[in-house]
CSV table of C-alpha atoms in Angstrom, one decimal:
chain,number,residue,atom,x,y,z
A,3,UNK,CA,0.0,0.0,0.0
A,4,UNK,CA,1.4,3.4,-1.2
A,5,UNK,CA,1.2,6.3,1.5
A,6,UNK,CA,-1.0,9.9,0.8
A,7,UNK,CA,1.9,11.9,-1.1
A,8,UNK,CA,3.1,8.3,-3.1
A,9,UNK,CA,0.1,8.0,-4.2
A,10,UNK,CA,-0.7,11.7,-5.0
A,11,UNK,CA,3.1,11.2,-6.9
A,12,UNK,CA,1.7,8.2,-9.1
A,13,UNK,CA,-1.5,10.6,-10.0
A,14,UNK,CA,0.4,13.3,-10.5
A,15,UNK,CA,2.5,11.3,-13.3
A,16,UNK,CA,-0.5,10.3,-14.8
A,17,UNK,CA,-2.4,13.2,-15.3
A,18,UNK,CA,0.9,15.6,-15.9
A,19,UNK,CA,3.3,13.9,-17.9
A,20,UNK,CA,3.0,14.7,-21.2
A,21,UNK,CA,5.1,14.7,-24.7
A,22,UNK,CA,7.6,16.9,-25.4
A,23,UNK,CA,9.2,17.8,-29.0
A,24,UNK,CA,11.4,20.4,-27.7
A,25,UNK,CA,14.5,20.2,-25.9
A,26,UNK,CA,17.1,22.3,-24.5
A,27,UNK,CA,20.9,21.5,-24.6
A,28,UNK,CA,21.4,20.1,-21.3
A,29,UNK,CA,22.7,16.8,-21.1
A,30,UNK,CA,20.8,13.5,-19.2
A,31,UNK,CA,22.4,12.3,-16.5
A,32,UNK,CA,23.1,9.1,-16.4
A,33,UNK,CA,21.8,8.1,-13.0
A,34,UNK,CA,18.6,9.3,-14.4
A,35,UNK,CA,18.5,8.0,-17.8
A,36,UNK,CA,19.6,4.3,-15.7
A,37,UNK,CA,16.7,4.9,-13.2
A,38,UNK,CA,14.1,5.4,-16.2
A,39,UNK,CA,15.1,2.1,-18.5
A,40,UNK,CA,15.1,0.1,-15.1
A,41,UNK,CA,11.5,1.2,-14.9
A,42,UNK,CA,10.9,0.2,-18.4
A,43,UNK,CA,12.2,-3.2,-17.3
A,44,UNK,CA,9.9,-3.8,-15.0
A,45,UNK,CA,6.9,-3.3,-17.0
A,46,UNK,CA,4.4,-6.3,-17.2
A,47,UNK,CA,5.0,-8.6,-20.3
A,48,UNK,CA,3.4,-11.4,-21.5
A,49,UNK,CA,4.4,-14.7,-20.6
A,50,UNK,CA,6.9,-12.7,-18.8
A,51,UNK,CA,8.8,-12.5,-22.2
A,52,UNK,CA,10.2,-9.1,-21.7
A,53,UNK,CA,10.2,-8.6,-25.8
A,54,UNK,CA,12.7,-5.4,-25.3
A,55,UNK,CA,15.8,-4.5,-26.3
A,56,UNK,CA,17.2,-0.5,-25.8
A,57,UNK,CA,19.3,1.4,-28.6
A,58,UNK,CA,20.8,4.2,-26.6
A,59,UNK,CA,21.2,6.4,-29.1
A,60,UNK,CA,24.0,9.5,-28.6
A,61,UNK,CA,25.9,10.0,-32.0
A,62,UNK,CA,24.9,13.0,-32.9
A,63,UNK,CA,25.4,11.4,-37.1
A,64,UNK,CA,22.9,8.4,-35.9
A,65,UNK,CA,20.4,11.4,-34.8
A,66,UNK,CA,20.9,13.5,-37.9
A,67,UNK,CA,20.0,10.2,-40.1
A,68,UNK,CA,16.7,9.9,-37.7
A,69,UNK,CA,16.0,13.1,-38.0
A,70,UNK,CA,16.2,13.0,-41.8
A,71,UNK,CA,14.3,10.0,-42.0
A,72,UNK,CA,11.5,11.8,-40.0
A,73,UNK,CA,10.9,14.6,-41.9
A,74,UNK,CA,10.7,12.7,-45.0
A,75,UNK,CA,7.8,10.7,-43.8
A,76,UNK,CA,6.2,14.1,-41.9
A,77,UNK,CA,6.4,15.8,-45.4
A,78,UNK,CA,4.9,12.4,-47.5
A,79,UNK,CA,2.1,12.8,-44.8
A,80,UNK,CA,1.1,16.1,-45.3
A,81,UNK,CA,0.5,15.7,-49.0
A,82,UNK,CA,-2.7,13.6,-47.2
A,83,UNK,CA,-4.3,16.7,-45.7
A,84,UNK,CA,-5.1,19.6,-47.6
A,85,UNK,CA,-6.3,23.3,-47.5
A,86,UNK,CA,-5.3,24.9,-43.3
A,87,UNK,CA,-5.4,21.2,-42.0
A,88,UNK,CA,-2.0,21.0,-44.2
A,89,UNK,CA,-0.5,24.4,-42.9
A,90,UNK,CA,-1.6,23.6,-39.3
A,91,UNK,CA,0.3,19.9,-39.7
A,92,UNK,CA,3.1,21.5,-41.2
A,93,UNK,CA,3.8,23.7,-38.6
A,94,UNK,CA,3.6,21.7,-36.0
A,95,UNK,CA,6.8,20.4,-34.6
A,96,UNK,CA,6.7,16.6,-34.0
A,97,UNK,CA,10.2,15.2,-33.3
A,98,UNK,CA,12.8,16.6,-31.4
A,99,UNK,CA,15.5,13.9,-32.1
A,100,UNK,CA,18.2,16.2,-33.3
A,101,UNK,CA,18.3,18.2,-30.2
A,102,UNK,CA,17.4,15.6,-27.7
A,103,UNK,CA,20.6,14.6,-25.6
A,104,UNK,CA,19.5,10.8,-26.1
A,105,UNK,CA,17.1,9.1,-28.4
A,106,UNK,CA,15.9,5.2,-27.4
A,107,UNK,CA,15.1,2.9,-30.1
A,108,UNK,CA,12.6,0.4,-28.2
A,109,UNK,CA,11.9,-2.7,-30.0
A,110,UNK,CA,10.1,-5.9,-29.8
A,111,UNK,CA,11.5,-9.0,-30.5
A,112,UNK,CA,9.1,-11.7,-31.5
A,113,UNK,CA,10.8,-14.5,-30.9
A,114,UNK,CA,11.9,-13.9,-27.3
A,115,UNK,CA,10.9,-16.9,-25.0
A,116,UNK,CA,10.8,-18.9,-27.5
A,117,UNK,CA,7.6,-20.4,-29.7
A,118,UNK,CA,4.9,-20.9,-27.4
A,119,UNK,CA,5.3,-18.0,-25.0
A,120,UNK,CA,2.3,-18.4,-22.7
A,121,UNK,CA,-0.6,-15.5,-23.3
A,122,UNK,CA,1.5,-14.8,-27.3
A,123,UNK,CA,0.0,-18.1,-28.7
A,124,UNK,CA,-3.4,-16.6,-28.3
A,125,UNK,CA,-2.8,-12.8,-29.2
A,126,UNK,CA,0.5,-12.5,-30.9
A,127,UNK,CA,0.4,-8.8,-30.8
A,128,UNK,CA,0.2,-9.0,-26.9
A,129,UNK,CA,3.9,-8.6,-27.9
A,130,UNK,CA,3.8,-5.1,-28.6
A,131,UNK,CA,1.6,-4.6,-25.8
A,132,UNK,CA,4.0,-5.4,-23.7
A,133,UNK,CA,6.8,-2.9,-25.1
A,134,UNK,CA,3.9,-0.2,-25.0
A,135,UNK,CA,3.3,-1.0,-21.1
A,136,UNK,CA,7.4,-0.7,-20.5
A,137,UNK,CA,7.4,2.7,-22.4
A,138,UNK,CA,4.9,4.5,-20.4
A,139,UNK,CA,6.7,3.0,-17.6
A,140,UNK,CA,9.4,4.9,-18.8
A,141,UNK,CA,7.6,7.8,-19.4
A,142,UNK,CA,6.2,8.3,-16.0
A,143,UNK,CA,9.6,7.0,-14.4
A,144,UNK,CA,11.1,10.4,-16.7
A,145,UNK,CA,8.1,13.0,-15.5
A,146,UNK,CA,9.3,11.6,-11.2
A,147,UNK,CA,12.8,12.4,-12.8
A,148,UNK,CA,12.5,15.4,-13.9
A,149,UNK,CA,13.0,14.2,-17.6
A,150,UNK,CA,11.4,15.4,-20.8
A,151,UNK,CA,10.2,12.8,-23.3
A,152,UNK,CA,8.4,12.2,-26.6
A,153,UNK,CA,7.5,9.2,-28.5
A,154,UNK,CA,7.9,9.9,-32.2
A,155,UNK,CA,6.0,7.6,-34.6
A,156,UNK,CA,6.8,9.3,-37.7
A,157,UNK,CA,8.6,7.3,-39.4
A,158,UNK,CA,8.7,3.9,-42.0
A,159,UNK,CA,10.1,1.0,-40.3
A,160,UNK,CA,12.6,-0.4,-43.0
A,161,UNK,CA,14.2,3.2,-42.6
A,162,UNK,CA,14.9,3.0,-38.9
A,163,UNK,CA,16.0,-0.7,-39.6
A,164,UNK,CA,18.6,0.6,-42.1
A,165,UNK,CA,19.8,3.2,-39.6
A,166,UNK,CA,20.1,1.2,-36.1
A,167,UNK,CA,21.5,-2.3,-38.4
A,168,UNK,CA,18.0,-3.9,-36.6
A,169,UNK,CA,17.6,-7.6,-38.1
A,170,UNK,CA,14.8,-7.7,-40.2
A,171,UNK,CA,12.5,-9.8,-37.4
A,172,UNK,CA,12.8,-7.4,-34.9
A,173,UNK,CA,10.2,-4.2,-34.5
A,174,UNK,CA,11.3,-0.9,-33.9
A,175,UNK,CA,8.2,0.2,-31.7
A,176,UNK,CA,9.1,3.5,-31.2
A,177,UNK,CA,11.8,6.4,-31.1
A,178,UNK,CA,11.8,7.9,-27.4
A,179,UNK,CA,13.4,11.1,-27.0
A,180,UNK,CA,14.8,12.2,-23.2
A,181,UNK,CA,15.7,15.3,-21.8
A,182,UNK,CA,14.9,19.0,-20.5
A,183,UNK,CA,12.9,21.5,-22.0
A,184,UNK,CA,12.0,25.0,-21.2
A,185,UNK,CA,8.4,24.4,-22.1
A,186,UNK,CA,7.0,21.5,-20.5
A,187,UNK,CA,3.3,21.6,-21.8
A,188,UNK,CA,0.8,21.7,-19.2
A,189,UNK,CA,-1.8,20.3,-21.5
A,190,UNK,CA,-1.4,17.7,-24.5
A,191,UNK,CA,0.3,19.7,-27.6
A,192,UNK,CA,-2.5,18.5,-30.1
A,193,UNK,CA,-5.2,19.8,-27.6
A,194,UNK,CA,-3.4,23.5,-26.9
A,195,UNK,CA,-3.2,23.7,-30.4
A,196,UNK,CA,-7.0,22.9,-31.3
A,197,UNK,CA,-6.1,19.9,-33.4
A,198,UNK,CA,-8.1,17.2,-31.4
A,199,UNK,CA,-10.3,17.6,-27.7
A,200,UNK,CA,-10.3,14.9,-24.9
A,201,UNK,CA,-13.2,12.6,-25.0
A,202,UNK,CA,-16.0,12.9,-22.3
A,203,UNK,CA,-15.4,9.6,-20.2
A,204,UNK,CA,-19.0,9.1,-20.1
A,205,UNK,CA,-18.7,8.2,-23.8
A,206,UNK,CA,-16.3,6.0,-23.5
A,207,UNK,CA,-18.1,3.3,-20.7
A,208,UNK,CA,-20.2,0.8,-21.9
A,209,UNK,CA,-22.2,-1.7,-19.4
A,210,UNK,CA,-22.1,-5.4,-19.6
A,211,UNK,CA,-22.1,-5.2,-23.3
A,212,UNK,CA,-21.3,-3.0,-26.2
A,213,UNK,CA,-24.7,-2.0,-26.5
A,214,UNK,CA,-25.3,-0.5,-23.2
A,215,UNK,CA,-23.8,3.0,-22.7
A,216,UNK,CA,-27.1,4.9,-20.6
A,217,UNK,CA,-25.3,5.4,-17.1
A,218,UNK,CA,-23.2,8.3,-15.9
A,219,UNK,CA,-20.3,7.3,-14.1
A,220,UNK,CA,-18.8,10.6,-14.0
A,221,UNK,CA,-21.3,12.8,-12.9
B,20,UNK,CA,8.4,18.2,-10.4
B,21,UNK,CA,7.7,15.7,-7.5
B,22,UNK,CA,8.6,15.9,-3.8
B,23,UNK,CA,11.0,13.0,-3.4
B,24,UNK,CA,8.1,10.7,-1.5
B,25,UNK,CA,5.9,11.5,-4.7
B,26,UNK,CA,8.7,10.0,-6.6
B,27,UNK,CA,8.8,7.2,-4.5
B,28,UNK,CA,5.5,6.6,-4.9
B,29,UNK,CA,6.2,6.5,-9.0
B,30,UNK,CA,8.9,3.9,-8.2
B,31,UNK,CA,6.7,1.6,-6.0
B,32,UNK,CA,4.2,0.9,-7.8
B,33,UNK,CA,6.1,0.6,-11.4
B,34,UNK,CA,8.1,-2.0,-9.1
B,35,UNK,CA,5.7,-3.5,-7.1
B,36,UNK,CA,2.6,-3.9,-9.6
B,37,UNK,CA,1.8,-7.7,-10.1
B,38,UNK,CA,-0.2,-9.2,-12.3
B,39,UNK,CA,-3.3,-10.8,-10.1
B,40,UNK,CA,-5.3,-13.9,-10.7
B,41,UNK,CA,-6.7,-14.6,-7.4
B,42,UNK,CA,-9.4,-12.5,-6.0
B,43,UNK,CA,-11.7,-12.4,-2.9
B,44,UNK,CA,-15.3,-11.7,-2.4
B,45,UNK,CA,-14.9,-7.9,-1.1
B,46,UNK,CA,-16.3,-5.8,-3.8
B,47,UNK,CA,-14.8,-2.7,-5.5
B,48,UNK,CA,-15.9,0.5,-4.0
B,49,UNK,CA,-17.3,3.0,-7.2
B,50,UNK,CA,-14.7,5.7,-6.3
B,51,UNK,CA,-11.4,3.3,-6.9
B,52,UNK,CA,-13.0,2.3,-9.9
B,53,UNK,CA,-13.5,5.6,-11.3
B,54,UNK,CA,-10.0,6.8,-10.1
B,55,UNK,CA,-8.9,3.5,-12.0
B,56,UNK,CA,-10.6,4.6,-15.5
B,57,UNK,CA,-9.4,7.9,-15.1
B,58,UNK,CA,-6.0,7.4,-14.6
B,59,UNK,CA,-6.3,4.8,-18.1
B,60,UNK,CA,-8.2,7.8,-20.1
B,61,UNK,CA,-5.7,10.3,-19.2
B,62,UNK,CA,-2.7,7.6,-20.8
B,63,UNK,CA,-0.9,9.2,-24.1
B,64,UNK,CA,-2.7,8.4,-27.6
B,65,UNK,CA,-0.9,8.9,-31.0
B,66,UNK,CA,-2.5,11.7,-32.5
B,67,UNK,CA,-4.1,12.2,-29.2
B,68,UNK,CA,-6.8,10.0,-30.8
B,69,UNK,CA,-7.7,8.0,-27.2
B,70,UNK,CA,-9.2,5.0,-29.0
B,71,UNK,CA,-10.2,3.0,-26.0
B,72,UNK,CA,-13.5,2.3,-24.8
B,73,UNK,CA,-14.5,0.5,-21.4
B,74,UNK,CA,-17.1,-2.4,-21.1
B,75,UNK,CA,-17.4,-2.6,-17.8
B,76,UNK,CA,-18.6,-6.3,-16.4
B,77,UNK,CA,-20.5,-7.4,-13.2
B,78,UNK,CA,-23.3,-9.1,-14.7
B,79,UNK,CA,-22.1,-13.1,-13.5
B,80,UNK,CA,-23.9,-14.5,-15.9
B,81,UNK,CA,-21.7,-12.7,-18.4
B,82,UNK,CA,-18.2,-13.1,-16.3
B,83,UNK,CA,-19.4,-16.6,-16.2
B,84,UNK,CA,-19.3,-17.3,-19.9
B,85,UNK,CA,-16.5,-15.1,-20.6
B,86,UNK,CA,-14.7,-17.7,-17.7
B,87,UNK,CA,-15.6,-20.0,-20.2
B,88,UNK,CA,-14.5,-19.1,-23.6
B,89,UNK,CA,-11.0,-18.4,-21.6
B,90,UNK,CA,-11.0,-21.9,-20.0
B,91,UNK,CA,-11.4,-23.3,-23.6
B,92,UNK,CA,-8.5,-21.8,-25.3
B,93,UNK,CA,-6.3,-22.8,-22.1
B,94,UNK,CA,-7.3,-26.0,-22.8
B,95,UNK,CA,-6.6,-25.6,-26.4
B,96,UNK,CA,-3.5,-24.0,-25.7
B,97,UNK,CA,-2.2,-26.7,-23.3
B,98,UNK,CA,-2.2,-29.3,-26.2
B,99,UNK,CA,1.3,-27.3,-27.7
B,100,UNK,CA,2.7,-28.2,-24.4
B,101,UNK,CA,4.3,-31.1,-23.2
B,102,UNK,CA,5.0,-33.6,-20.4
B,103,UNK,CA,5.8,-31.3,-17.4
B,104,UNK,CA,6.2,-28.2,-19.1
B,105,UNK,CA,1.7,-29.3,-20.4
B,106,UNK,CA,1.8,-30.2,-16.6
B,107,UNK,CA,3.2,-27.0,-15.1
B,108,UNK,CA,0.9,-25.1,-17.6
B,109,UNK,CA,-2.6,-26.5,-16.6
B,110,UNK,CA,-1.4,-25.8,-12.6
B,111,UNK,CA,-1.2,-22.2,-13.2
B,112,UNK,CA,-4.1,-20.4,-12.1
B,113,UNK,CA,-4.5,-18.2,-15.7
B,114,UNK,CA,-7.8,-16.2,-15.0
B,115,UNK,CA,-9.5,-14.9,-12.1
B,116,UNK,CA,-12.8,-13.4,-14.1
B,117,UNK,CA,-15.7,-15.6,-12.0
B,118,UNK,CA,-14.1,-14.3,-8.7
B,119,UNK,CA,-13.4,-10.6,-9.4
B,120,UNK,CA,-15.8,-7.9,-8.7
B,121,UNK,CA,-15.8,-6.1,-11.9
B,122,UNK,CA,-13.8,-7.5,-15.1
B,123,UNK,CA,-13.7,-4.7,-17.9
B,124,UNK,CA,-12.7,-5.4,-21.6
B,125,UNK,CA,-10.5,-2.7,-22.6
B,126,UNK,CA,-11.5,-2.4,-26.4
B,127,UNK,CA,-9.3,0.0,-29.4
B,128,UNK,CA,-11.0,1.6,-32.1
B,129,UNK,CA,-9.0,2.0,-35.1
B,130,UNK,CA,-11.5,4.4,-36.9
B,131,UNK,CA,-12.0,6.8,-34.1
B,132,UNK,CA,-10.4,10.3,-35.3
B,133,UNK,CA,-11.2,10.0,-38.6
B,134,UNK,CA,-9.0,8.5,-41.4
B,135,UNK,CA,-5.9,9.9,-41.3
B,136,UNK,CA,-4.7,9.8,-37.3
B,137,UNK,CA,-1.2,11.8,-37.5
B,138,UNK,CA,1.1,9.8,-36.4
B,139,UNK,CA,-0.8,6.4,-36.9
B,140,UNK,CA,-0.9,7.1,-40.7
B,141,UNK,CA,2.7,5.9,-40.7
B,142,UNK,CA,2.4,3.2,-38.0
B,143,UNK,CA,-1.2,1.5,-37.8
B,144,UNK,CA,-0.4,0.0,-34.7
B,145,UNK,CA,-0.1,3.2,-33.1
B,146,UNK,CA,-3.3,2.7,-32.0
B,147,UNK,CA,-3.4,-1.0,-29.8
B,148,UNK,CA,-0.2,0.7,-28.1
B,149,UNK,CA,-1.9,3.5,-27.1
B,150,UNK,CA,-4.5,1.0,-25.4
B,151,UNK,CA,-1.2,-0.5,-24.3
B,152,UNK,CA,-0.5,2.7,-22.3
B,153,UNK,CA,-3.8,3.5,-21.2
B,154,UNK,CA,-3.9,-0.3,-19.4
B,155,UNK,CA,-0.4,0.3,-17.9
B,156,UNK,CA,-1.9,3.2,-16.2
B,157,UNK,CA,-4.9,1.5,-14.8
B,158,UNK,CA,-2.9,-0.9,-13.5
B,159,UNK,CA,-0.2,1.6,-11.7
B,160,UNK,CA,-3.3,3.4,-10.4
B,161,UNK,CA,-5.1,0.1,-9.0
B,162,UNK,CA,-1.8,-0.7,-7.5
B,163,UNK,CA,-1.9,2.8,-6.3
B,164,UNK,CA,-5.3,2.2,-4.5
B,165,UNK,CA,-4.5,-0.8,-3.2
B,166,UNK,CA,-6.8,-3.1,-5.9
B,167,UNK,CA,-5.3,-6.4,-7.2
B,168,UNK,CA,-5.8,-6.5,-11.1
B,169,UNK,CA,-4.7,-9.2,-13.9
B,170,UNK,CA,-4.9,-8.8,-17.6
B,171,UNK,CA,-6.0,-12.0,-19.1
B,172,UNK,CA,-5.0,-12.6,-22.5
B,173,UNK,CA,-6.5,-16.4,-23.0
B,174,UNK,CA,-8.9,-16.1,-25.1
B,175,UNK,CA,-10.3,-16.4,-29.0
B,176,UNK,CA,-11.3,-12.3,-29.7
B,177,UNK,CA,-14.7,-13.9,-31.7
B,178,UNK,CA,-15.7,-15.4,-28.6
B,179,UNK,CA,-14.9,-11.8,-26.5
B,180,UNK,CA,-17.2,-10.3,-29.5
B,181,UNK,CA,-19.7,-12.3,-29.5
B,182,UNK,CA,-20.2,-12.4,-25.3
B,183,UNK,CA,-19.7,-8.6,-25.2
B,184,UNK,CA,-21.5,-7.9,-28.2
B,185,UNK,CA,-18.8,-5.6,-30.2
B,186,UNK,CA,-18.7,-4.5,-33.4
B,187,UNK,CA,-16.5,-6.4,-35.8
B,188,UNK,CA,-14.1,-3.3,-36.4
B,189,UNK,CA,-13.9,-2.6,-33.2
B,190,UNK,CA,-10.4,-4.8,-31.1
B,191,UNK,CA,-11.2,-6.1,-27.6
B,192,UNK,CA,-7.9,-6.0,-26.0
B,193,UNK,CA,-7.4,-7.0,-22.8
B,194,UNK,CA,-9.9,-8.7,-20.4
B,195,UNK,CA,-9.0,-6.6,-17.0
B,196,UNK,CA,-9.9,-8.4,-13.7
B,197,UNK,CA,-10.1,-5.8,-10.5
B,198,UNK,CA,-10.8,-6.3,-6.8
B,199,UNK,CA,-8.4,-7.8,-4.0
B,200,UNK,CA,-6.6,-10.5,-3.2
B,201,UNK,CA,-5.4,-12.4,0.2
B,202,UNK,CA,-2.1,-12.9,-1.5
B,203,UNK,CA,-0.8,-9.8,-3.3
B,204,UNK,CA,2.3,-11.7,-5.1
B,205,UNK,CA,6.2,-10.1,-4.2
B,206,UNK,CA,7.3,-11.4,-7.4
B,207,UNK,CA,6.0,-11.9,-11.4
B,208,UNK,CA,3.9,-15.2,-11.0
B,209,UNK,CA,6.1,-16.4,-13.4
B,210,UNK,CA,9.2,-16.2,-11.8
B,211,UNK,CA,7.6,-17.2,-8.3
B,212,UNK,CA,6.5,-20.4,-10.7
B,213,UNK,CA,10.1,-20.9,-12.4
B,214,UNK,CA,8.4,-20.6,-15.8
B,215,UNK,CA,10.7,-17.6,-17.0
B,216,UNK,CA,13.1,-15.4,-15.5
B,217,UNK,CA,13.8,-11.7,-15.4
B,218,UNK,CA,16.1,-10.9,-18.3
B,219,UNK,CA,19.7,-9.5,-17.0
B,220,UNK,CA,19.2,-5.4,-18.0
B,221,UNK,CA,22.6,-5.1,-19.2
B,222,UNK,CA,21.4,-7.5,-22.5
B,223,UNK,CA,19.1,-5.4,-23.1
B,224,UNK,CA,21.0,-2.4,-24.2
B,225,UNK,CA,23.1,-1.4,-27.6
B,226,UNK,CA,24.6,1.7,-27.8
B,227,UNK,CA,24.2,3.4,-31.5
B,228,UNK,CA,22.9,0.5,-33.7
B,229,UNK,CA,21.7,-3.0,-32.6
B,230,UNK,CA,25.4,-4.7,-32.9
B,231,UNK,CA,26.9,-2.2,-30.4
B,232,UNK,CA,26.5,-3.9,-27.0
B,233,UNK,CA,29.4,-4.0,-25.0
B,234,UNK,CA,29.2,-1.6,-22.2
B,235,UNK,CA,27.5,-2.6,-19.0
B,236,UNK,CA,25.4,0.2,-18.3
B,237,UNK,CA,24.2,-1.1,-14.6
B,238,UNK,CA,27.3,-2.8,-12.7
């Protein structure tokens, strides 16, 4: 059982953490960047197959290539939206990797534990799940530190694959950027900037079935 | 920033959280349930697109026949087992969904937020792993009110539709079990069961591209 203020802390992660795409130059300390992949360790995976691996990522030439690789999928993206949706996703910034101090590849290796990993045989993609769960782990482990982060998407796979030398079985999830920033958003970027609203919980609870949504919950 | 028991607090439960399959009779109280979904709607969401949606269960009849489609692909499952290792398999206790007070079927919807997500435009996946993160915070939060939960993973997703009544389209992802339990486990069930063990940290980490992995990071 967690005390008042540790459990007010584990609140406070949740609700205040968000992502960051902008980063001053001050560099992560290592007790810190230690103290958030040991959280991403301990996530929950299926089977206990802790699918994982980390690419600590520092060379500034590594970052460049990510960065590059980035914006060409951000600019192949935007030829999808047209008229001001097109200049609002333009001028958005979504990655940050260039200035970050430290950029982690998280992947997921399939084939960890070996062919019938208890819970995978059912749901193979409980694999992923599993490196999702040990990145927010992360990500709350960075907001208790301190630590800036943002989990950039924007990118094709095979690129990433090229840059990091990943073998062609294993999954680069996601690029996780760590360190300060001067503007730590106290709302999620996409909302501030009008491009999507939260969803009333109400909405989102369903009784018993699919079919039955009438209660209020949250009053 | 957090006050350094707040922190603490972030720690202990990414540490401590266990995965739960034995419950007791005492039933949820409303306000640790709500705290619960809260803490899951508020997890990150490429393109802030928060596809989740919570069927909440504690109807028995329909906990009883979700017990069963689960018990059926355990059984299925167990025949890719064998001798001790089949043995082993059918002793674990896999699913607590009878016993628990309220299960709830965490669900993703890929259409929600239109058809061009950003971010999951380039990665469709995007969108289970935000589900992903939204369950990891239920769970941190449950540990963080003292409530035992286990994500159950047994089980063919027609069978899930059909009970619950969801729309083909629409993913049921996890089968969430919450209440308490007499015996909150120290260690992954897993482990405590010699079925796996935690991976050493230090394999887990490559420094610049996958084939970099000599330093030890954690002595």
């Amino acid at each position: 059982m967690l005390e008042r203020l540790q459990k007010n802390g584990v609140y406070k992660a949740i609700f205040e953490r968000r992502d960051v795409r902008e980063f001053n130059s001050k560099p992560l300390p290592e007790e810190k960047l230690k103290s958030i992949l040991l959280a991403g360790h301990h996530a929950p995976s299926v089977g206990f197959m802790q699918p994982w691996d980390f690419i600590l990522i520092e060379s500034q030439e590594v970052k460049d290539s990510l960065a590059k690789a980035c914006q060409k999928e951000i600019l192949a993206l935007a030829i999808h939206y047209e008229d001001e949706k097109k200049t609002k996703f333009l001028s958005l910034k979504l990655e940050g990797l260039k200035e970050a101090p430290v950029t982690i590849c998280v992947t997921c290796d399939p084939t960890r534990g070996g062919g019938h990993v208890l819970g995978r045989n059912s749901i193979p993609e409980t694999d992923i799940l599993s490196v999702a769960c040990c990145i927010q782990n992360m990500w709350l482990a960075a907001y208790a530190e301190g630590v800036a982060m943002g989990w950039v998407s924007f990118y094709k796979k095979t690129d990433v694959r090229e840059i990091l030398h990943i073998p062609p079985h294993i999954e680069p999830v996601a690029l996780i950027s760590l360190g300060f920033t001067d503007n730590y958003p106290q709302a999620p970027i996409l909302e501030k900037e009008n491009w999507e609203k939260r969803v009333q919980i109400n909405n989102l609870i369903h009784y018993d079935n699919w079919n039955s949504s009438k209660h209020n919950l949250f009053k």
